[in-house]
Amino acid sequence: MNVLVLLAAILFILMVVIGGKKGVRSFFSLFLNFIVILITVILMTSQNANPIILTIIACAAISCINLFYINKVNSKTITAFISTVVTISILIFVIYIITKKAMIQGFGEEEVEELSIFSLYLGVDFIKISAAVIIMSTIGAITDVAISITSPMREIYEYHPTITRKELFTSGMNIGKDILGSNTNTLFFAFIGGYLGLLIWFKDLSYSFGDIVNSKVFGAEMITIFCAGIGIAFIIPIAAWVNAYYLVRKKK
């Protein structure tokens, strides 16, 4: 516990020194997001609760915290929020269909032995739970890319107010191309870091490459990465178009 407090204090000091008031809001947004997720998980365990609907509401709340609470309400956060809502709306159907067809719901055989003493009759739809997990995993990356595009586009527009909508959209796309690869690789390395122990266990169990690829645990995480990557690719043109349309229309 002392280590957690020390690390939290170091993080808070660095965010205040570097980010100022915005750094303070960013620090407290971590706890707000945690509270939102905790409430969502608690509500999912209740009867007749739809995990996907609860996740959509939670994603909307998280987006508001990450965009409006940290960066306040302005043109760049409004367009980033609209872009996030549009992208998530497209991804919901894709994620649910992929989760159902790939049958990644539930627990993998590597986890069954540890869970054998517990009852698995939880009264929840594991397909919807798996889809909710993937949706929740993509929201952070999507909002990050959205604000990373709308913020520099707003700066470009302020310094070049005579720029056309097409030129502003092209600038947004060029910005998105620069951050597409780095954000996708960030998702991949986050998976490798979180499941490095599992990969070592696969090696100790003499899993072949085919066994690893076809295992439910590995498949579920890779599908999550791919869905998040699809979301990042989707939101780049959406955010660029919405922001260009909003800024030029506001000027007129």
PDB file of N, CA, C and O in Angstrom, residues 114-168:
ATOM      1  N   GLU A 114      -8.227 -23.027 -12.247  1.00  0.00           N
ATOM      2  CA  GLU A 114      -8.271 -22.066 -11.140  1.00  0.00           C
ATOM      3  C   GLU A 114      -9.704 -21.731 -10.746  1.00  0.00           C
ATOM      4  O   GLU A 114      -9.965 -21.358  -9.605  1.00  0.00           O
ATOM      5  N   LEU A 115     -10.639 -21.840 -11.684  1.00  0.00           N
ATOM      6  CA  LEU A 115     -12.028 -21.465 -11.430  1.00  0.00           C
ATOM      7  C   LEU A 115     -12.919 -22.653 -11.122  1.00  0.00           C
ATOM      8  O   LEU A 115     -14.129 -22.498 -10.966  1.00  0.00           O
ATOM      9  N   SER A 116     -12.340 -23.849 -11.050  1.00  0.00           N
ATOM     10  CA  SER A 116     -13.144 -25.057 -10.890  1.00  0.00           C
ATOM     11  C   SER A 116     -13.894 -25.091  -9.560  1.00  0.00           C
ATOM     12  O   SER A 116     -14.923 -25.763  -9.451  1.00  0.00           O
ATOM     13  N   ILE A 117     -13.429 -24.376  -8.545  1.00  0.00           N
ATOM     14  CA  ILE A 117     -14.090 -24.404  -7.245  1.00  0.00           C
ATOM     15  C   ILE A 117     -15.267 -23.437  -7.184  1.00  0.00           C
ATOM     16  O   ILE A 117     -16.023 -23.442  -6.215  1.00  0.00           O
ATOM     17  N   PHE A 118     -15.420 -22.605  -8.237  1.00  0.00           N
ATOM     18  CA  PHE A 118     -16.502 -21.619  -8.257  1.00  0.00           C
ATOM     19  C   PHE A 118     -17.607 -22.073  -9.205  1.00  0.00           C
ATOM     20  O   PHE A 118     -17.373 -22.841 -10.141  1.00  0.00           O
ATOM     21  N   SER A 119     -18.798 -21.575  -8.958  1.00  0.00           N
ATOM     22  CA  SER A 119     -19.924 -21.844  -9.843  1.00  0.00           C
ATOM     23  C   SER A 119     -19.888 -20.867 -11.012  1.00  0.00           C
ATOM     24  O   SER A 119     -19.690 -19.666 -10.831  1.00  0.00           O
ATOM     25  N   LEU A 120     -20.091 -21.406 -12.227  1.00  0.00           N
ATOM     26  CA  LEU A 120     -20.080 -20.578 -13.425  1.00  0.00           C
ATOM     27  C   LEU A 120     -21.487 -20.180 -13.855  1.00  0.00           C
ATOM     28  O   LEU A 120     -21.658 -19.541 -14.895  1.00  0.00           O
ATOM     29  N   TYR A 121     -22.488 -20.545 -13.060  1.00  0.00           N
ATOM     30  CA  TYR A 121     -23.869 -20.164 -13.374  1.00  0.00           C
ATOM     31  C   TYR A 121     -24.138 -18.769 -12.788  1.00  0.00           C
ATOM     32  O   TYR A 121     -24.750 -18.621 -11.735  1.00  0.00           O
ATOM     33  N   LEU A 122     -23.658 -17.768 -13.499  1.00  0.00           N
ATOM     34  CA  LEU A 122     -23.729 -16.398 -13.002  1.00  0.00           C
ATOM     35  C   LEU A 122     -25.005 -15.689 -13.422  1.00  0.00           C
ATOM     36  O   LEU A 122     -25.316 -14.617 -12.911  1.00  0.00           O
ATOM     37  N   GLY A 123     -25.716 -16.248 -14.363  1.00  0.00           N
ATOM     38  CA  GLY A 123     -26.948 -15.629 -14.833  1.00  0.00           C
ATOM     39  C   GLY A 123     -26.726 -14.434 -15.736  1.00  0.00           C
ATOM     40  O   GLY A 123     -27.582 -13.545 -15.809  1.00  0.00           O
ATOM     41  N   VAL A 124     -25.578 -14.370 -16.433  1.00  0.00           N
ATOM     42  CA  VAL A 124     -25.290 -13.275 -17.361  1.00  0.00           C
ATOM     43  C   VAL A 124     -24.935 -13.866 -18.715  1.00  0.00           C
ATOM     44  O   VAL A 124     -24.499 -15.023 -18.825  1.00  0.00           O
ATOM     45  N   ASP A 125     -25.134 -13.064 -19.756  1.00  0.00           N
ATOM     46  CA  ASP A 125     -24.812 -13.469 -21.118  1.00  0.00           C
ATOM     47  C   ASP A 125     -23.333 -13.188 -21.373  1.00  0.00           C
ATOM     48  O   ASP A 125     -22.919 -12.034 -21.481  1.00  0.00           O
ATOM     49  N   PHE A 126     -22.542 -14.264 -21.471  1.00  0.00           N
ATOM     50  CA  PHE A 126     -21.097 -14.086 -21.616  1.00  0.00           C
ATOM     51  C   PHE A 126     -20.728 -13.490 -22.975  1.00  0.00           C
ATOM     52  O   PHE A 126     -19.656 -12.888 -23.114  1.00  0.00           O
ATOM     53  N   ILE A 127     -21.584 -13.668 -23.987  1.00  0.00           N
ATOM     54  CA  ILE A 127     -21.306 -13.044 -25.280  1.00  0.00           C
ATOM     55  C   ILE A 127     -21.351 -11.530 -25.145  1.00  0.00           C
ATOM     56  O   ILE A 127     -20.472 -10.803 -25.624  1.00  0.00           O
ATOM     57  N   LYS A 128     -22.382 -11.043 -24.460  1.00  0.00           N
ATOM     58  CA  LYS A 128     -22.506  -9.595 -24.248  1.00  0.00           C
ATOM     59  C   LYS A 128     -21.408  -9.078 -23.331  1.00  0.00           C
ATOM     60  O   LYS A 128     -20.922  -7.952 -23.506  1.00  0.00           O
ATOM     61  N   ILE A 129     -21.008  -9.899 -22.361  1.00  0.00           N
ATOM     62  CA  ILE A 129     -19.920  -9.491 -21.473  1.00  0.00           C
ATOM     63  C   ILE A 129     -18.616  -9.338 -22.259  1.00  0.00           C
ATOM     64  O   ILE A 129     -17.877  -8.354 -22.099  1.00  0.00           O
ATOM     65  N   SER A 130     -18.334 -10.300 -23.132  1.00  0.00           N
ATOM     66  CA  SER A 130     -17.116 -10.225 -23.947  1.00  0.00           C
ATOM     67  C   SER A 130     -17.147  -9.026 -24.882  1.00  0.00           C
ATOM     68  O   SER A 130     -16.140  -8.326 -25.049  1.00  0.00           O
ATOM     69  N   ALA A 131     -18.311  -8.782 -25.492  1.00  0.00           N
ATOM     70  CA  ALA A 131     -18.441  -7.607 -26.364  1.00  0.00           C
ATOM     71  C   ALA A 131     -18.262  -6.321 -25.564  1.00  0.00           C
ATOM     72  O   ALA A 131     -17.624  -5.368 -26.031  1.00  0.00           O
ATOM     73  N   ALA A 132     -18.811  -6.295 -24.337  1.00  0.00           N
ATOM     74  CA  ALA A 132     -18.674  -5.110 -23.488  1.00  0.00           C
ATOM     75  C   ALA A 132     -17.212  -4.861 -23.127  1.00  0.00           C
ATOM     76  O   ALA A 132     -16.766  -3.702 -23.081  1.00  0.00           O
ATOM     77  N   VAL A 133     -16.462  -5.934 -22.861  1.00  0.00           N
ATOM     78  CA  VAL A 133     -15.038  -5.793 -22.525  1.00  0.00           C
ATOM     79  C   VAL A 133     -14.273  -5.179 -23.691  1.00  0.00           C
ATOM     80  O   VAL A 133     -13.436  -4.285 -23.514  1.00  0.00           O
ATOM     81  N   ILE A 134     -14.564  -5.643 -24.910  1.00  0.00           N
ATOM     82  CA  ILE A 134     -13.859  -5.126 -26.088  1.00  0.00           C
ATOM     83  C   ILE A 134     -14.226  -3.662 -26.330  1.00  0.00           C
ATOM     84  O   ILE A 134     -13.362  -2.831 -26.636  1.00  0.00           O
ATOM     85  N   ILE A 135     -15.514  -3.336 -26.185  1.00  0.00           N
ATOM     86  CA  ILE A 135     -15.940  -1.951 -26.369  1.00  0.00           C
ATOM     87  C   ILE A 135     -15.257  -1.040 -25.361  1.00  0.00           C
ATOM     88  O   ILE A 135     -14.764   0.043 -25.695  1.00  0.00           O
ATOM     89  N   MET A 136     -15.222  -1.484 -24.104  1.00  0.00           N
ATOM     90  CA  MET A 136     -14.576  -0.689 -23.052  1.00  0.00           C
ATOM     91  C   MET A 136     -13.075  -0.540 -23.313  1.00  0.00           C
ATOM     92  O   MET A 136     -12.477   0.497 -22.992  1.00  0.00           O
ATOM     93  N   SER A 137     -12.469  -1.558 -23.905  1.00  0.00           N
ATOM     94  CA  SER A 137     -11.032  -1.506 -24.173  1.00  0.00           C
ATOM     95  C   SER A 137     -10.693  -0.548 -25.299  1.00  0.00           C
ATOM     96  O   SER A 137      -9.562  -0.049 -25.374  1.00  0.00           O
ATOM     97  N   THR A 138     -11.650  -0.287 -26.199  1.00  0.00           N
ATOM     98  CA  THR A 138     -11.376   0.579 -27.341  1.00  0.00           C
ATOM     99  C   THR A 138     -11.639   2.055 -27.064  1.00  0.00           C
ATOM    100  O   THR A 138     -11.095   2.917 -27.759  1.00  0.00           O
ATOM    101  N   ILE A 139     -12.443   2.361 -26.050  1.00  0.00           N
ATOM    102  CA  ILE A 139     -12.882   3.741 -25.855  1.00  0.00           C
ATOM    103  C   ILE A 139     -11.716   4.671 -25.527  1.00  0.00           C
ATOM    104  O   ILE A 139     -11.666   5.817 -25.985  1.00  0.00           O
ATOM    105  N   GLY A 140     -10.756   4.183 -24.737  1.00  0.00           N
ATOM    106  CA  GLY A 140      -9.615   5.026 -24.373  1.00  0.00           C
ATOM    107  C   GLY A 140      -8.776   5.409 -25.577  1.00  0.00           C
ATOM    108  O   GLY A 140      -8.397   6.581 -25.744  1.00  0.00           O
ATOM    109  N   ALA A 141      -8.492   4.415 -26.432  1.00  0.00           N
ATOM    110  CA  ALA A 141      -7.685   4.688 -27.619  1.00  0.00           C
ATOM    111  C   ALA A 141      -8.414   5.605 -28.586  1.00  0.00           C
ATOM    112  O   ALA A 141      -7.813   6.491 -29.208  1.00  0.00           O
ATOM    113  N   ILE A 142      -9.734   5.435 -28.704  1.00  0.00           N
ATOM    114  CA  ILE A 142     -10.516   6.234 -29.646  1.00  0.00           C
ATOM    115  C   ILE A 142     -10.562   7.700 -29.216  1.00  0.00           C
ATOM    116  O   ILE A 142     -10.343   8.609 -30.026  1.00  0.00           O
ATOM    117  N   THR A 143     -10.850   7.953 -27.935  1.00  0.00           N
ATOM    118  CA  THR A 143     -10.890   9.346 -27.474  1.00  0.00           C
ATOM    119  C   THR A 143      -9.511  10.000 -27.560  1.00  0.00           C
ATOM    120  O   THR A 143      -9.408  11.199 -27.846  1.00  0.00           O
ATOM    121  N   ASP A 144      -8.469   9.218 -27.316  1.00  0.00           N
ATOM    122  CA  ASP A 144      -7.109   9.751 -27.396  1.00  0.00           C
ATOM    123  C   ASP A 144      -6.786  10.203 -28.811  1.00  0.00           C
ATOM    124  O   ASP A 144      -6.249  11.301 -29.026  1.00  0.00           O
ATOM    125  N   VAL A 145      -7.124   9.375 -29.794  1.00  0.00           N
ATOM    126  CA  VAL A 145      -6.864   9.735 -31.191  1.00  0.00           C
ATOM    127  C   VAL A 145      -7.741  10.906 -31.618  1.00  0.00           C
ATOM    128  O   VAL A 145      -7.296  11.798 -32.347  1.00  0.00           O
ATOM    129  N   ALA A 146      -8.992  10.912 -31.158  1.00  0.00           N
ATOM    130  CA  ALA A 146      -9.915  11.982 -31.543  1.00  0.00           C
ATOM    131  C   ALA A 146      -9.392  13.350 -31.112  1.00  0.00           C
ATOM    132  O   ALA A 146      -9.344  14.295 -31.917  1.00  0.00           O
ATOM    133  N   ILE A 147      -8.987  13.479 -29.856  1.00  0.00           N
ATOM    134  CA  ILE A 147      -8.500  14.776 -29.369  1.00  0.00           C
ATOM    135  C   ILE A 147      -7.124  15.095 -29.961  1.00  0.00           C
ATOM    136  O   ILE A 147      -6.772  16.268 -30.123  1.00  0.00           O
ATOM    137  N   SER A 148      -6.350  14.060 -30.313  1.00  0.00           N
ATOM    138  CA  SER A 148      -5.046  14.279 -30.932  1.00  0.00           C
ATOM    139  C   SER A 148      -5.181  14.836 -32.343  1.00  0.00           C
ATOM    140  O   SER A 148      -4.231  15.446 -32.863  1.00  0.00           O
ATOM    141  N   ILE A 149      -6.334  14.632 -32.974  1.00  0.00           N
ATOM    142  CA  ILE A 149      -6.578  15.162 -34.315  1.00  0.00           C
ATOM    143  C   ILE A 149      -7.259  16.524 -34.251  1.00  0.00           C
ATOM    144  O   ILE A 149      -6.862  17.469 -34.931  1.00  0.00           O
ATOM    145  N   THR A 150      -8.301  16.636 -33.430  1.00  0.00           N
ATOM    146  CA  THR A 150      -9.071  17.879 -33.393  1.00  0.00           C
ATOM    147  C   THR A 150      -8.281  19.040 -32.796  1.00  0.00           C
ATOM    148  O   THR A 150      -8.473  20.189 -33.206  1.00  0.00           O
ATOM    149  N   SER A 151      -7.398  18.769 -31.844  1.00  0.00           N
ATOM    150  CA  SER A 151      -6.641  19.845 -31.207  1.00  0.00           C
ATOM    151  C   SER A 151      -5.670  20.531 -32.178  1.00  0.00           C
ATOM    152  O   SER A 151      -5.701  21.758 -32.311  1.00  0.00           O
ATOM    153  N   PRO A 152      -4.793  19.802 -32.884  1.00  0.00           N
ATOM    154  CA  PRO A 152      -3.917  20.498 -33.842  1.00  0.00           C
ATOM    155  C   PRO A 152      -4.683  21.087 -35.023  1.00  0.00           C
ATOM    156  O   PRO A 152      -4.261  22.109 -35.572  1.00  0.00           O
ATOM    157  N   MET A 153      -5.818  20.483 -35.414  1.00  0.00           N
ATOM    158  CA  MET A 153      -6.613  21.055 -36.505  1.00  0.00           C
ATOM    159  C   MET A 153      -7.163  22.425 -36.098  1.00  0.00           C
ATOM    160  O   MET A 153      -7.244  23.348 -36.922  1.00  0.00           O
ATOM    161  N   ARG A 154      -7.552  22.549 -34.831  1.00  0.00           N
ATOM    162  CA  ARG A 154      -8.031  23.846 -34.348  1.00  0.00           C
ATOM    163  C   ARG A 154      -6.908  24.880 -34.366  1.00  0.00           C
ATOM    164  O   ARG A 154      -7.132  26.051 -34.720  1.00  0.00           O
ATOM    165  N   GLU A 155      -5.688  24.465 -33.993  1.00  0.00           N
ATOM    166  CA  GLU A 155      -4.546  25.389 -34.032  1.00  0.00           C
ATOM    167  C   GLU A 155      -4.257  25.819 -35.467  1.00  0.00           C
ATOM    168  O   GLU A 155      -3.965  26.996 -35.730  1.00  0.00           O
ATOM    169  N   ILE A 156      -4.341  24.875 -36.405  1.00  0.00           N
ATOM    170  CA  ILE A 156      -4.108  25.205 -37.810  1.00  0.00           C
ATOM    171  C   ILE A 156      -5.137  26.221 -38.294  1.00  0.00           C
ATOM    172  O   ILE A 156      -4.812  27.187 -38.982  1.00  0.00           O
ATOM    173  N   TYR A 157      -6.385  26.002 -37.900  1.00  0.00           N
ATOM    174  CA  TYR A 157      -7.453  26.897 -38.342  1.00  0.00           C
ATOM    175  C   TYR A 157      -7.296  28.303 -37.745  1.00  0.00           C
ATOM    176  O   TYR A 157      -7.552  29.301 -38.427  1.00  0.00           O
ATOM    177  N   GLU A 158      -6.867  28.388 -36.489  1.00  0.00           N
ATOM    178  CA  GLU A 158      -6.714  29.698 -35.853  1.00  0.00           C
ATOM    179  C   GLU A 158      -5.587  30.513 -36.490  1.00  0.00           C
ATOM    180  O   GLU A 158      -5.684  31.739 -36.598  1.00  0.00           O
ATOM    181  N   TYR A 159      -4.527  29.830 -36.913  1.00  0.00           N
ATOM    182  CA  TYR A 159      -3.420  30.544 -37.537  1.00  0.00           C
ATOM    183  C   TYR A 159      -3.639  30.761 -39.042  1.00  0.00           C
ATOM    184  O   TYR A 159      -2.985  31.621 -39.647  1.00  0.00           O
ATOM    185  N   HIS A 160      -4.528  29.965 -39.638  1.00  0.00           N
ATOM    186  CA  HIS A 160      -4.854  30.114 -41.060  1.00  0.00           C
ATOM    187  C   HIS A 160      -6.376  30.102 -41.219  1.00  0.00           C
ATOM    188  O   HIS A 160      -6.956  29.128 -41.688  1.00  0.00           O
ATOM    189  N   PRO A 161      -7.038  31.182 -40.822  1.00  0.00           N
ATOM    190  CA  PRO A 161      -8.512  31.212 -40.866  1.00  0.00           C
ATOM    191  C   PRO A 161      -9.093  31.170 -42.275  1.00  0.00           C
ATOM    192  O   PRO A 161     -10.283  30.896 -42.442  1.00  0.00           O
ATOM    193  N   THR A 162      -8.282  31.438 -43.294  1.00  0.00           N
ATOM    194  CA  THR A 162      -8.781  31.424 -44.674  1.00  0.00           C
ATOM    195  C   THR A 162      -8.676  30.035 -45.302  1.00  0.00           C
ATOM    196  O   THR A 162      -9.019  29.871 -46.480  1.00  0.00           O
ATOM    197  N   ILE A 163      -8.216  29.047 -44.562  1.00  0.00           N
ATOM    198  CA  ILE A 163      -8.043  27.713 -45.101  1.00  0.00           C
ATOM    199  C   ILE A 163      -9.404  27.120 -45.472  1.00  0.00           C
ATOM    200  O   ILE A 163     -10.415  27.367 -44.807  1.00  0.00           O
ATOM    201  N   THR A 164      -9.440  26.373 -46.559  1.00  0.00           N
ATOM    202  CA  THR A 164     -10.695  25.768 -47.008  1.00  0.00           C
ATOM    203  C   THR A 164     -10.992  24.498 -46.227  1.00  0.00           C
ATOM    204  O   THR A 164     -10.115  23.946 -45.553  1.00  0.00           O
ATOM    205  N   ARG A 165     -12.232  24.045 -46.341  1.00  0.00           N
ATOM    206  CA  ARG A 165     -12.630  22.834 -45.632  1.00  0.00           C
ATOM    207  C   ARG A 165     -11.853  21.622 -46.137  1.00  0.00           C
ATOM    208  O   ARG A 165     -11.445  20.767 -45.348  1.00  0.00           O
ATOM    209  N   LYS A 166     -11.637  21.544 -47.438  1.00  0.00           N
ATOM    210  CA  LYS A 166     -10.897  20.416 -48.008  1.00  0.00           C
ATOM    211  C   LYS A 166      -9.456  20.410 -47.522  1.00  0.00           C
ATOM    212  O   LYS A 166      -8.909  19.354 -47.178  1.00  0.00           O
ATOM    213  N   GLU A 167      -8.821  21.574 -47.497  1.00  0.00           N
ATOM    214  CA  GLU A 167      -7.436  21.661 -47.032  1.00  0.00           C
ATOM    215  C   GLU A 167      -7.335  21.324 -45.541  1.00  0.00           C
ATOM    216  O   GLU A 167      -6.378  20.659 -45.117  1.00  0.00           O
ATOM    217  N   LEU A 168      -8.320  21.751 -44.759  1.00  0.00           N
ATOM    218  CA  LEU A 168      -8.318  21.453 -43.332  1.00  0.00           C
ATOM    219  C   LEU A 168      -8.526  19.956 -43.100  1.00  0.00           C
ATOM    220  O   LEU A 168      -7.885  19.361 -42.222  1.00  0.00           O
TER     221      LEU A 168
END
